[in-house]
Coordinates of C-alpha atoms in Angstrom, one line a residue:
Chain A
X1 CA -11.5 35.7 6.5
X2 CA -11.6 39.6 6.6
X3 CA -10.8 42.1 4.0
X4 CA -7.9 43.4 6.1
X5 CA -5.4 45.3 3.8
X6 CA -8.1 46.1 1.2
X7 CA -8.9 49.6 2.5
X8 CA -9.0 51.2 -1.0
X9 CA -12.0 48.8 -2.0
X10 CA -15.5 49.5 -1.2
X11 CA -17.5 46.9 0.8
X12 CA -19.2 45.5 -2.3
X13 CA -20.0 42.1 -3.9
X14 CA -16.8 42.3 -5.9
X15 CA -14.6 42.6 -2.8
X16 CA -16.6 39.9 -1.2
X17 CA -16.2 37.5 -4.1
X18 CA -12.5 38.0 -4.1
X19 CA -12.1 37.6 -0.3
X20 CA -14.5 34.5 -0.4
X21 CA -12.4 32.9 -3.1
X22 CA -9.1 33.4 -1.3
X23 CA -10.8 32.2 2.0
X24 CA -12.1 29.0 0.2
X25 CA -8.7 28.0 -1.4
X26 CA -6.7 28.7 1.8
X27 CA -8.9 26.9 4.2
X28 CA -7.1 23.7 5.2
X29 CA -9.4 20.7 5.1
X30 CA -12.1 22.6 3.1
X31 CA -13.3 21.2 -0.2
X32 CA -11.6 23.9 -2.3
X33 CA -8.3 23.9 -0.5
X34 CA -5.3 24.6 -2.7
X35 CA -1.7 24.0 -1.2
X36 CA 0.4 27.1 -1.2
X37 CA 2.8 25.6 -3.8
X38 CA 0.0 25.7 -6.4
X39 CA -1.2 29.3 -5.5
X40 CA 0.0 31.2 -8.7
X41 CA -1.8 34.5 -9.4
X42 CA -1.1 36.4 -12.7
X43 CA -1.9 40.0 -13.6
X44 CA -1.9 41.9 -16.7
X45 CA -0.2 45.3 -16.4
X46 CA -1.4 48.1 -18.6
X47 CA -4.9 49.1 -17.5
X48 CA -5.0 46.4 -14.9
X49 CA -2.2 47.5 -12.4
X50 CA -1.5 50.9 -13.8
X51 CA -3.0 53.4 -16.1
X52 CA -2.9 52.9 -19.9
X53 CA -4.5 56.1 -21.1
X54 CA -4.1 58.2 -22.9
X55 CA -1.4 56.1 -24.1
X56 CA 0.5 52.9 -23.1
X57 CA 3.4 54.0 -20.8
X58 CA 5.8 52.0 -23.0
X59 CA 4.4 53.8 -26.0
X60 CA 5.6 57.1 -24.4
X61 CA 8.9 55.6 -23.8
X62 CA 9.3 54.4 -27.4
X63 CA 7.8 57.5 -29.1
X64 CA 10.3 59.7 -27.2
X65 CA 13.1 57.6 -28.2
X66 CA 12.2 57.8 -32.0
X67 CA 11.8 61.7 -31.7
X68 CA 15.2 61.9 -30.3
X69 CA 16.6 59.6 -33.1
X70 CA 14.8 61.8 -35.8
X71 CA 16.3 64.9 -34.2
X72 CA 19.7 63.5 -34.3
X73 CA 19.3 62.2 -37.9
X74 CA 17.1 64.3 -40.2
X75 CA 16.8 61.8 -42.7
X76 CA 14.8 59.6 -40.7
X77 CA 12.0 62.0 -40.6
X78 CA 11.1 60.9 -44.1
X79 CA 10.5 57.2 -43.0
X80 CA 7.9 55.6 -40.9
X81 CA 7.5 55.4 -37.9
X82 CA 9.7 58.3 -37.3
X83 CA 7.7 60.5 -39.8
X84 CA 4.4 60.0 -37.9
X85 CA 6.3 61.0 -34.6
X86 CA 7.8 64.1 -36.1
X87 CA 4.4 65.1 -37.7
X88 CA 2.5 64.1 -34.7
X89 CA 0.3 61.9 -37.0
X90 CA -1.9 60.4 -34.3
X91 CA -4.1 58.6 -36.9
X92 CA -1.0 56.6 -38.2
X93 CA 0.2 56.0 -34.8
X94 CA -3.3 54.9 -33.5
X95 CA -3.7 52.3 -36.2
X96 CA -1.2 50.0 -34.4
X97 CA -2.3 46.8 -36.1
X98 CA -2.1 48.3 -39.6
X99 CA 1.6 49.1 -39.1
X100 CA 3.2 46.2 -37.3
X101 CA 6.1 45.8 -39.6
X102 CA 7.0 49.4 -39.4
X103 CA 6.6 49.6 -35.6
X104 CA 8.7 46.4 -35.1
X105 CA 11.3 47.7 -37.3
X106 CA 11.2 51.1 -35.5
X107 CA 11.6 49.3 -32.1
X108 CA 14.5 47.1 -33.4
X109 CA 16.3 50.2 -34.6
X110 CA 15.8 52.1 -31.4
X111 CA 16.8 49.4 -29.0
X112 CA 18.5 46.5 -31.1
X113 CA 22.1 46.2 -30.2
X114 CA 21.5 47.4 -26.6
X115 CA 22.8 45.2 -23.8
X116 CA 20.1 44.4 -21.2
X117 CA 22.0 46.7 -18.8
X118 CA 21.8 49.6 -21.3
X119 CA 18.2 49.1 -22.0
X120 CA 17.4 49.1 -18.3
X121 CA 19.4 52.3 -17.9
X122 CA 17.2 53.9 -20.5
X123 CA 14.0 52.7 -18.9
X124 CA 15.1 54.0 -15.4
X125 CA 15.9 57.4 -16.8
X126 CA 12.4 57.5 -18.4
X127 CA 10.7 56.5 -15.1
X128 CA 12.7 59.1 -13.3
X129 CA 12.0 62.0 -15.6
X130 CA 8.7 61.6 -17.4
X131 CA 5.4 62.4 -16.0
X132 CA 2.0 61.1 -16.9
X133 CA 0.5 63.5 -19.4
X134 CA -2.9 64.2 -17.8
X135 CA -2.5 62.8 -14.0
X136 CA 0.5 64.9 -13.5
X137 CA 2.3 62.3 -11.4
X138 CA 5.3 60.0 -12.2
X139 CA 4.0 57.0 -14.2
X140 CA 5.2 54.9 -11.3
X141 CA 2.5 56.7 -9.3
X142 CA -0.3 56.1 -11.8
X143 CA -0.7 52.7 -10.2
X144 CA -4.2 51.6 -8.9
X145 CA -4.0 51.5 -5.1
X146 CA -6.8 48.8 -4.7
X147 CA -4.8 46.5 -7.1
X148 CA -1.5 47.1 -5.3
X149 CA -3.4 46.1 -2.0
X150 CA -4.7 43.1 -3.8
X151 CA -1.3 41.8 -4.7
X152 CA -0.2 42.2 -1.2
X153 CA -3.3 40.5 0.2
X154 CA -2.7 37.5 -2.1
X155 CA 1.0 37.4 -1.1
X156 CA 0.0 37.4 2.6
X157 CA -2.1 34.4 1.8
X158 CA 0.8 32.5 0.3
X159 CA 0.0 33.2 -3.4
X160 CA 3.1 33.9 -5.6
X161 CA 2.0 36.9 -7.7
X162 CA 3.4 37.3 -11.3
X163 CA 2.9 40.2 -13.8
X164 CA 1.9 39.0 -17.2
X165 CA 2.1 41.9 -19.5
X166 CA 1.7 42.1 -23.4
X167 CA 4.3 44.8 -23.1
X168 CA 8.0 44.6 -22.5
X169 CA 9.2 42.3 -19.8
X170 CA 12.4 44.2 -19.5
X171 CA 10.8 47.5 -19.5
X172 CA 8.6 46.8 -16.3
X173 CA 11.3 44.9 -14.3
X174 CA 13.3 47.9 -13.1
X175 CA 10.2 49.2 -11.2
X176 CA 8.2 46.1 -10.4
X177 CA 9.6 45.6 -7.0
X178 CA 9.4 49.2 -5.9
X179 CA 5.8 49.9 -7.3
X180 CA 4.2 46.4 -6.9
X181 CA 6.3 44.5 -4.5
X182 CA 6.9 41.9 -7.3
X183 CA 10.5 40.9 -7.8
X184 CA 11.9 41.0 -11.3
X185 CA 12.0 37.2 -11.6
X186 CA 8.1 37.2 -11.6
X187 CA 7.6 39.6 -14.4
X188 CA 6.4 37.8 -17.5
X189 CA 6.2 39.8 -20.7
X190 CA 7.2 40.2 -24.3
X191 CA 10.7 40.7 -25.3
X192 CA 13.3 41.2 -28.2
X193 CA 15.2 37.9 -28.7
X194 CA 18.3 38.2 -26.7
X195 CA 21.7 36.8 -27.7
X196 CA 24.9 36.3 -25.8
X197 CA 27.7 38.3 -27.3
X198 CA 31.0 38.5 -25.4
X199 CA 29.5 37.9 -22.1
X200 CA 26.8 40.5 -22.6
X201 CA 23.1 39.8 -23.4
X202 CA 22.1 42.0 -26.4
X203 CA 18.7 42.8 -27.7
X204 CA 18.4 41.6 -31.4
X205 CA 15.8 42.5 -33.9
X206 CA 12.3 41.5 -34.0
X207 CA 10.1 40.1 -31.2
X208 CA 10.2 36.7 -29.6
X209 CA 7.1 34.5 -30.5
X210 CA 4.6 34.2 -29.3
X211 CA 4.2 37.6 -27.9
X212 CA 2.8 37.6 -24.3
X213 CA -0.8 38.7 -25.4
X214 CA -4.0 36.7 -26.3
X215 CA -3.3 33.2 -26.7
X216 CA 0.5 33.7 -26.0
X217 CA -0.3 34.6 -22.3
X218 CA -1.2 31.0 -21.2
X219 CA 1.9 29.9 -23.0
X220 CA 4.1 32.3 -21.3
X221 CA 2.6 31.6 -17.9
X222 CA 3.2 27.9 -18.4
X223 CA 6.7 28.4 -19.5
X224 CA 7.5 30.5 -16.4
X225 CA 5.4 28.9 -13.7
X226 CA 4.5 25.3 -14.8
X227 CA 0.8 26.0 -13.8
X228 CA -2.4 27.5 -14.7
X229 CA -3.1 30.6 -12.7
X230 CA -5.3 30.0 -9.6
X231 CA -6.4 33.6 -9.9
X232 CA -5.9 36.0 -12.9
X233 CA -6.6 39.8 -13.4
X234 CA -6.8 41.6 -16.8
X235 CA -8.8 44.4 -18.4
X236 CA -8.8 44.0 -22.0
X237 CA -9.3 41.4 -25.0
X238 CA -5.6 40.4 -24.9
X239 CA -6.5 39.0 -21.5
X240 CA -9.3 36.8 -22.5
X241 CA -7.3 33.5 -23.0
X242 CA -5.4 34.1 -19.6
X243 CA -8.6 34.6 -17.7
X244 CA -10.3 31.7 -19.4
X245 CA -7.2 29.7 -18.2
X246 CA -7.6 30.5 -14.7
X247 CA -9.7 29.3 -11.7
X248 CA -10.9 32.9 -10.6
X249 CA -11.0 35.6 -13.2
X250 CA -11.1 39.3 -12.3
X251 CA -11.8 41.9 -15.1
X252 CA -11.1 45.6 -14.4
X253 CA -13.7 47.7 -16.0
X254 CA -12.7 51.4 -16.9
X255 CA -15.9 53.1 -16.1
X256 CA -14.6 56.0 -14.0
X257 CA -14.3 59.2 -16.2
X258 CA -14.0 61.4 -13.2
X259 CA -11.1 59.7 -11.4
X260 CA -9.5 57.8 -14.3
X261 CA -10.9 57.2 -17.8
X262 CA -14.1 55.6 -19.0
X263 CA -13.8 53.3 -22.0
X264 CA -14.7 49.9 -23.3
X265 CA -12.7 50.1 -26.7
X266 CA -10.4 47.1 -26.7
X267 CA -12.3 45.3 -24.0
X268 CA -15.4 44.4 -25.8
X269 CA -14.6 40.7 -26.1
X270 CA -13.5 40.5 -22.4
X271 CA -16.7 42.1 -21.2
X272 CA -18.7 39.5 -23.3
X273 CA -16.6 36.7 -22.1
X274 CA -16.9 38.0 -18.4
X275 CA -20.7 37.9 -18.8
X276 CA -20.9 34.6 -20.5
X277 CA -18.5 32.9 -17.9
X278 CA -19.4 34.6 -14.8
X279 CA -16.1 36.3 -14.3
X280 CA -15.9 38.9 -11.5
X281 CA -15.9 42.4 -12.9
X282 CA -14.4 45.2 -11.0
X283 CA -16.1 48.6 -11.6
X284 CA -13.5 51.3 -10.8
X285 CA -16.3 53.7 -10.1
X286 CA -18.3 51.6 -7.5
X287 CA -15.9 49.2 -6.2
X288 CA -12.9 51.4 -5.5
X289 CA -12.9 53.9 -2.7
X290 CA -9.4 55.3 -3.9
X291 CA -8.1 54.8 -7.5
X292 CA -4.5 56.2 -7.1
X293 CA -2.8 56.3 -3.8
Chain B
X1 CA 29.4 31.0 9.1
X2 CA 29.4 27.3 9.7
X3 CA 29.0 24.5 7.2
X4 CA 25.7 23.4 9.0
X5 CA 23.5 21.3 6.7
X6 CA 26.5 20.2 4.4
X7 CA 27.0 16.9 6.3
X8 CA 27.7 15.0 3.1
X9 CA 30.6 17.2 2.1
X10 CA 34.1 16.6 3.6
X11 CA 35.9 19.4 5.3
X12 CA 38.0 20.5 2.3
X13 CA 39.0 23.7 0.6
X14 CA 36.0 23.2 -1.8
X15 CA 33.5 23.3 1.0
X16 CA 35.4 26.2 2.7
X17 CA 35.3 28.2 -0.6
X18 CA 31.4 27.8 -1.0
X19 CA 30.7 28.6 2.7
X20 CA 33.1 31.6 2.6
X21 CA 31.5 32.9 -0.5
X22 CA 28.0 32.6 1.1
X23 CA 29.3 34.3 4.2
X24 CA 30.6 37.2 2.4
X25 CA 27.5 38.0 0.3
X26 CA 25.1 37.5 3.2
X27 CA 27.0 39.6 5.8
X28 CA 25.2 42.9 6.1
X29 CA 27.5 45.8 6.1
X30 CA 30.3 43.9 4.6
X31 CA 32.1 44.9 1.4
X32 CA 30.4 42.0 -0.7
X33 CA 27.0 42.1 0.8
X34 CA 24.2 41.3 -1.9
X35 CA 20.7 42.0 -0.6
X36 CA 18.4 38.9 -0.6
X37 CA 16.3 40.1 -3.6
X38 CA 19.5 39.7 -5.8
X39 CA 20.5 36.2 -4.6
X40 CA 19.7 34.0 -7.5
X41 CA 21.5 30.6 -7.9
X42 CA 21.3 28.4 -11.0
X43 CA 22.3 24.7 -11.4
X44 CA 22.6 22.5 -14.4
X45 CA 20.6 19.2 -13.8
X46 CA 22.3 16.4 -15.6
X47 CA 25.7 15.5 -13.9
X48 CA 25.3 18.4 -11.7
X49 CA 22.3 17.4 -9.4
X50 CA 21.6 13.9 -10.5
X51 CA 23.4 11.2 -12.4
X52 CA 23.8 11.5 -16.1
X53 CA 25.4 8.1 -16.8
X54 CA 25.4 5.6 -18.5
X55 CA 22.7 7.8 -20.4
X56 CA 20.8 10.9 -19.7
X57 CA 17.6 10.2 -17.6
X58 CA 15.5 11.8 -20.3
X59 CA 17.1 9.8 -23.1
X60 CA 16.1 6.7 -21.3
X61 CA 12.5 8.2 -21.3
X62 CA 12.6 9.0 -25.0
X63 CA 14.2 5.6 -26.1
X64 CA 11.4 3.7 -24.3
X65 CA 8.8 5.7 -25.9
X66 CA 10.4 5.1 -29.4
X67 CA 10.6 1.4 -28.7
X68 CA 6.9 1.2 -27.8
X69 CA 6.0 3.3 -30.9
X70 CA 8.0 0.9 -33.0
X71 CA 6.4 -2.1 -31.4
X72 CA 3.0 -0.7 -32.1
X73 CA 3.8 0.1 -35.7
X74 CA 6.3 -2.2 -37.4
X75 CA 6.8 0.1 -40.4
X76 CA 8.5 2.5 -38.1
X77 CA 11.4 0.0 -37.5
X78 CA 12.7 0.9 -41.0
X79 CA 13.2 4.6 -40.1
X80 CA 15.6 6.4 -37.8
X81 CA 15.6 7.0 -35.1
X82 CA 13.3 3.9 -34.4
X83 CA 15.5 1.7 -36.3
X84 CA 18.4 2.4 -34.1
X85 CA 16.4 1.8 -31.0
X86 CA 15.0 -1.6 -32.3
X87 CA 18.5 -2.6 -33.4
X88 CA 20.1 -1.3 -30.2
X89 CA 22.6 0.7 -32.6
X90 CA 24.5 2.4 -29.8
X91 CA 27.0 3.9 -32.4
X92 CA 24.1 5.7 -34.0
X93 CA 22.4 6.7 -30.9
X94 CA 25.5 7.9 -29.3
X95 CA 26.4 10.3 -32.2
X96 CA 23.8 12.7 -31.1
X97 CA 25.2 15.7 -32.9
X98 CA 25.3 13.9 -36.2
X99 CA 21.6 13.1 -36.1
X100 CA 19.9 16.1 -34.7
X101 CA 17.2 16.4 -37.5
X102 CA 16.1 12.8 -37.0
X103 CA 16.3 12.9 -33.2
X104 CA 14.1 16.2 -33.3
X105 CA 11.7 14.7 -35.6
X106 CA 11.5 11.5 -33.5
X107 CA 10.9 13.6 -30.3
X108 CA 8.2 15.6 -32.2
X109 CA 6.5 12.4 -33.2
X110 CA 6.7 10.8 -29.8
X111 CA 5.4 13.9 -27.9
X112 CA 4.0 16.5 -30.4
X113 CA 0.3 16.9 -29.9
X114 CA 0.4 15.9 -26.2
X115 CA -1.0 18.5 -23.8
X116 CA 1.3 19.5 -21.1
X117 CA -0.9 17.4 -18.7
X118 CA -0.6 14.3 -20.8
X119 CA 3.2 14.7 -21.1
X120 CA 3.5 15.1 -17.5
X121 CA 1.5 12.0 -16.9
X122 CA 4.0 10.0 -19.1
X123 CA 7.0 11.5 -17.2
X124 CA 5.4 10.7 -13.9
X125 CA 4.8 7.1 -14.9
X126 CA 8.4 6.7 -16.0
X127 CA 9.7 8.1 -12.8
X128 CA 7.5 5.7 -10.8
X129 CA 8.4 2.6 -12.7
X130 CA 12.0 2.9 -14.2
X131 CA 15.1 2.3 -12.2
X132 CA 18.7 3.5 -12.9
X133 CA 20.2 0.8 -15.1
X134 CA 23.5 0.3 -12.9
X135 CA 22.7 1.8 -9.4
X136 CA 19.5 -0.1 -9.0
X137 CA 17.5 2.7 -7.6
X138 CA 14.8 4.9 -9.0
X139 CA 16.1 7.8 -11.1
X140 CA 14.8 10.2 -8.5
X141 CA 17.2 8.5 -6.0
X142 CA 20.2 9.0 -8.2
X143 CA 20.4 12.7 -6.8
X144 CA 23.8 13.7 -5.3
X145 CA 23.2 14.2 -1.5
X146 CA 25.8 16.9 -1.2
X147 CA 24.2 19.1 -4.0
X148 CA 20.7 18.6 -2.5
X149 CA 22.2 20.0 0.8
X150 CA 23.9 22.8 -0.9
X151 CA 20.5 23.8 -2.5
X152 CA 19.0 23.7 0.9
X153 CA 22.0 25.7 2.4
X154 CA 21.5 28.3 -0.2
X155 CA 17.8 28.7 0.4
X156 CA 18.4 29.0 4.1
X157 CA 20.7 32.0 3.2
X158 CA 17.8 33.5 1.3
X159 CA 19.1 32.5 -2.3
X160 CA 16.4 31.6 -4.8
X161 CA 17.6 28.5 -6.5
X162 CA 16.7 27.6 -10.1
X163 CA 17.4 24.4 -12.1
X164 CA 18.8 25.4 -15.5
X165 CA 19.0 22.3 -17.6
X166 CA 19.8 21.7 -21.2
X167 CA 17.3 19.0 -21.0
X168 CA 13.5 19.2 -21.0
X169 CA 11.9 21.8 -18.5
X170 CA 8.7 19.9 -18.4
X171 CA 10.3 16.7 -17.7
X172 CA 11.9 17.7 -14.7
X173 CA 9.2 19.7 -13.2
X174 CA 7.0 16.9 -12.0
X175 CA 9.8 15.8 -9.5
X176 CA 11.7 19.1 -8.9
X177 CA 9.9 19.8 -5.7
X178 CA 10.0 16.4 -4.2
X179 CA 13.7 15.5 -5.0
X180 CA 15.4 19.0 -4.8
X181 CA 12.9 21.1 -2.9
X182 CA 12.7 23.4 -6.0
X183 CA 9.2 24.4 -7.0
X184 CA 8.3 24.0 -10.7
X185 CA 8.3 27.7 -11.5
X186 CA 12.0 27.7 -10.8
X187 CA 12.8 25.0 -13.4
X188 CA 14.4 26.5 -16.4
X189 CA 15.0 24.1 -19.4
X190 CA 14.5 23.5 -23.1
X191 CA 11.0 22.8 -24.4
X192 CA 9.0 22.1 -27.4
X193 CA 7.0 25.2 -28.5
X194 CA 3.6 25.2 -26.9
X195 CA 0.5 26.3 -28.5
X196 CA -3.0 27.1 -26.8
X197 CA -5.6 24.9 -28.5
X198 CA -9.1 25.0 -27.3
X199 CA -7.9 25.9 -23.7
X200 CA -5.2 23.3 -23.5
X201 CA -1.6 23.9 -23.9
X202 CA -0.2 21.5 -26.6
X203 CA 3.3 20.4 -27.6
X204 CA 4.1 21.2 -31.2
X205 CA 7.0 20.1 -33.4
X206 CA 10.5 21.1 -33.0
X207 CA 12.5 22.7 -30.2
X208 CA 12.1 26.2 -28.9
X209 CA 15.2 28.4 -29.8
X210 CA 17.5 28.9 -28.2
X211 CA 17.8 25.7 -26.5
X212 CA 18.9 26.2 -22.8
X213 CA 22.5 24.9 -23.3
X214 CA 25.7 26.8 -23.9
X215 CA 25.1 30.4 -24.9
X216 CA 21.3 29.8 -24.4
X217 CA 21.7 29.4 -20.8
X218 CA 22.4 33.0 -19.8
X219 CA 19.5 34.0 -22.2
X220 CA 17.2 31.6 -20.5
X221 CA 18.5 32.7 -17.0
X222 CA 17.8 36.3 -17.9
X223 CA 14.4 35.6 -19.4
X224 CA 13.3 33.9 -16.2
X225 CA 15.0 35.8 -13.5
X226 CA 16.1 39.3 -14.9
X227 CA 19.5 38.7 -13.4
X228 CA 22.9 37.1 -13.7
X229 CA 23.3 34.2 -11.2
X230 CA 25.1 35.1 -8.1
X231 CA 26.2 31.5 -7.8
X232 CA 26.0 28.9 -10.5
X233 CA 26.8 25.1 -10.6
X234 CA 27.5 23.0 -13.7
X235 CA 29.5 19.9 -14.9
X236 CA 29.9 20.1 -18.6
X237 CA 30.9 22.1 -21.6
X238 CA 27.2 23.3 -22.1
X239 CA 27.6 25.0 -18.7
X240 CA 30.6 27.1 -19.6
X241 CA 28.7 30.3 -20.5
X242 CA 26.4 30.1 -17.5
X243 CA 29.4 29.7 -15.2
X244 CA 31.2 32.6 -16.8
X245 CA 28.1 34.7 -16.4
X246 CA 27.9 34.1 -12.5
X247 CA 30.0 35.7 -9.7
X248 CA 30.8 32.3 -8.1
X249 CA 31.2 29.2 -10.3
X250 CA 31.1 25.6 -9.1
X251 CA 32.1 22.8 -11.5
X252 CA 31.4 19.2 -10.6
X253 CA 34.0 17.0 -11.6
X254 CA 33.2 13.3 -12.1
X255 CA 36.3 11.5 -10.8
X256 CA 34.8 8.8 -8.7
X257 CA 34.6 5.6 -10.5
X258 CA 34.0 3.5 -7.3
X259 CA 30.9 5.4 -6.1
X260 CA 29.6 7.0 -9.4
X261 CA 31.4 7.3 -12.7
X262 CA 34.8 8.7 -13.8
X263 CA 34.7 10.8 -17.0
X264 CA 35.8 14.2 -18.6
X265 CA 34.5 13.6 -22.0
X266 CA 32.0 16.4 -22.7
X267 CA 33.6 18.3 -19.8
X268 CA 37.0 19.2 -21.4
X269 CA 36.3 22.9 -22.0
X270 CA 34.6 23.5 -18.7
X271 CA 37.7 22.0 -16.8
X272 CA 39.9 24.3 -19.0
X273 CA 37.7 27.2 -18.2
X274 CA 37.7 26.3 -14.5
X275 CA 41.5 26.2 -14.4
X276 CA 41.7 29.6 -16.4
X277 CA 39.2 31.5 -14.4
X278 CA 39.8 30.1 -11.0
X279 CA 36.4 28.4 -10.7
X280 CA 35.8 26.1 -7.7
X281 CA 36.1 22.5 -8.9
X282 CA 34.2 19.9 -6.8
X283 CA 36.0 16.5 -6.8
X284 CA 33.3 14.0 -6.2
X285 CA 35.9 11.6 -4.9
X286 CA 37.6 13.9 -2.5
X287 CA 35.1 16.5 -1.6
X288 CA 32.0 14.4 -1.0
X289 CA 31.6 12.0 2.1
X290 CA 28.5 10.6 0.6
X291 CA 27.5 10.7 -3.1
X292 CA 23.9 9.3 -2.9
X293 CA 21.6 9.6 0.1

């Protein structure tokens, strides 16, 4: 098997490991052959398929909405999370895990009661109008070209590729087909609980459990596919369980300060697990000829 | 468009309505054209794709498990639902909605703690060994040949077909590809909540909410596909919301006592809704040349 279609990858051991694995599971009669029906691949989104720094794309979407709400109703500026947004209190906003109740409450106030169509319209407007704060391109162009090629490479070898994001399923769906070639029915992610009201699907308060992160990822993947991933890709600690649940695990390591960002924060456990289990680690600096298309 | 592939259907207005709808949404440049990416079809399972009388297939599976549990542990025979099974108390077992807590508790005791693999092995063993009580064939052969043809007809016109069952998602998955040509990732249904334990997915107690019935069906369909169905098929009151949520609604009416069963119980509201909204009603007696292959 050749690496046709993987032009943004350098000719390194990483690319060879991927191509070799795909060759083994698609070689009919070979000892590792897997029939096409069982070829499921799952990829985390933030930091794996598109850039997640300096902030999650969806965080930018939510913060803008909170700011607009606080501008429309000054009394909100006294309460969290609106207060932190109005005062640009990055310490408060950065300590996500310390403020889960306020953040979930804020998200419920911002988007609860919206129909799925109305929520999608807000997401589409965001993607059309907002640019990445440092890269200067639309967020939909802050996609890693080598990963986009890998998704197509897998599809061309009869894998069905799913996104499996800790972030919002319905936030990614409006753009997944265009930017990744992944149809909306193959986007897995977290969501507000939905309810049918007078024929419309409406977002309610809170978050559906389990969220699609950490141990929730294999649960969501099973619910959606009825399988373990044959191949999975991630970049952070929330991906460890999904990667451990797959046959071939790919971990994207952000070590390219010149072309993207260099960080290991939030990926410490996944890098340790990769070393312990022999997962294939992608060095953005060394393995990728191009980062963004 | 011809009705090629629908050989088990009589040449009636019902078949013509289906073929006409598919022709309209697949005619490029026509006023009703729908691109392939948006062509999602969803079908209820029990009573729509396979026979649900004299009892739900999965009910037989569960009752057999309860009987085996009561045989292995005599003390269980004093408690519901085991008592009703041991005493063959059909009145108690038939009044499902009056005994939801006992039934859910019994299902949790029967299958809670099983891994998804162990549960699947029990389902596979059931399908291999148990025959339909009156038709005398394996349950996997108690499939409606005209519906099987319709699924293939839709697939051949670039629809993606999903099962959307009020019953157990993971109960149907082991046979969906073989008997319907529907891969397991396109089976939507109800489920026990799953939990990741030491790398395995384990069934826990209770039922994930909402169950995939009634108003839960459009919620599950959105979660799984991000769309409304372009075409949906059902046969009972639990399908009304799904059918109302679709562009083209097909309601299977069980009016063939000779070849299958004749009943309207549990379908009263769906038949009323069909009349009110002009849904296409399939008469098994008049519209089907063959019922079972």
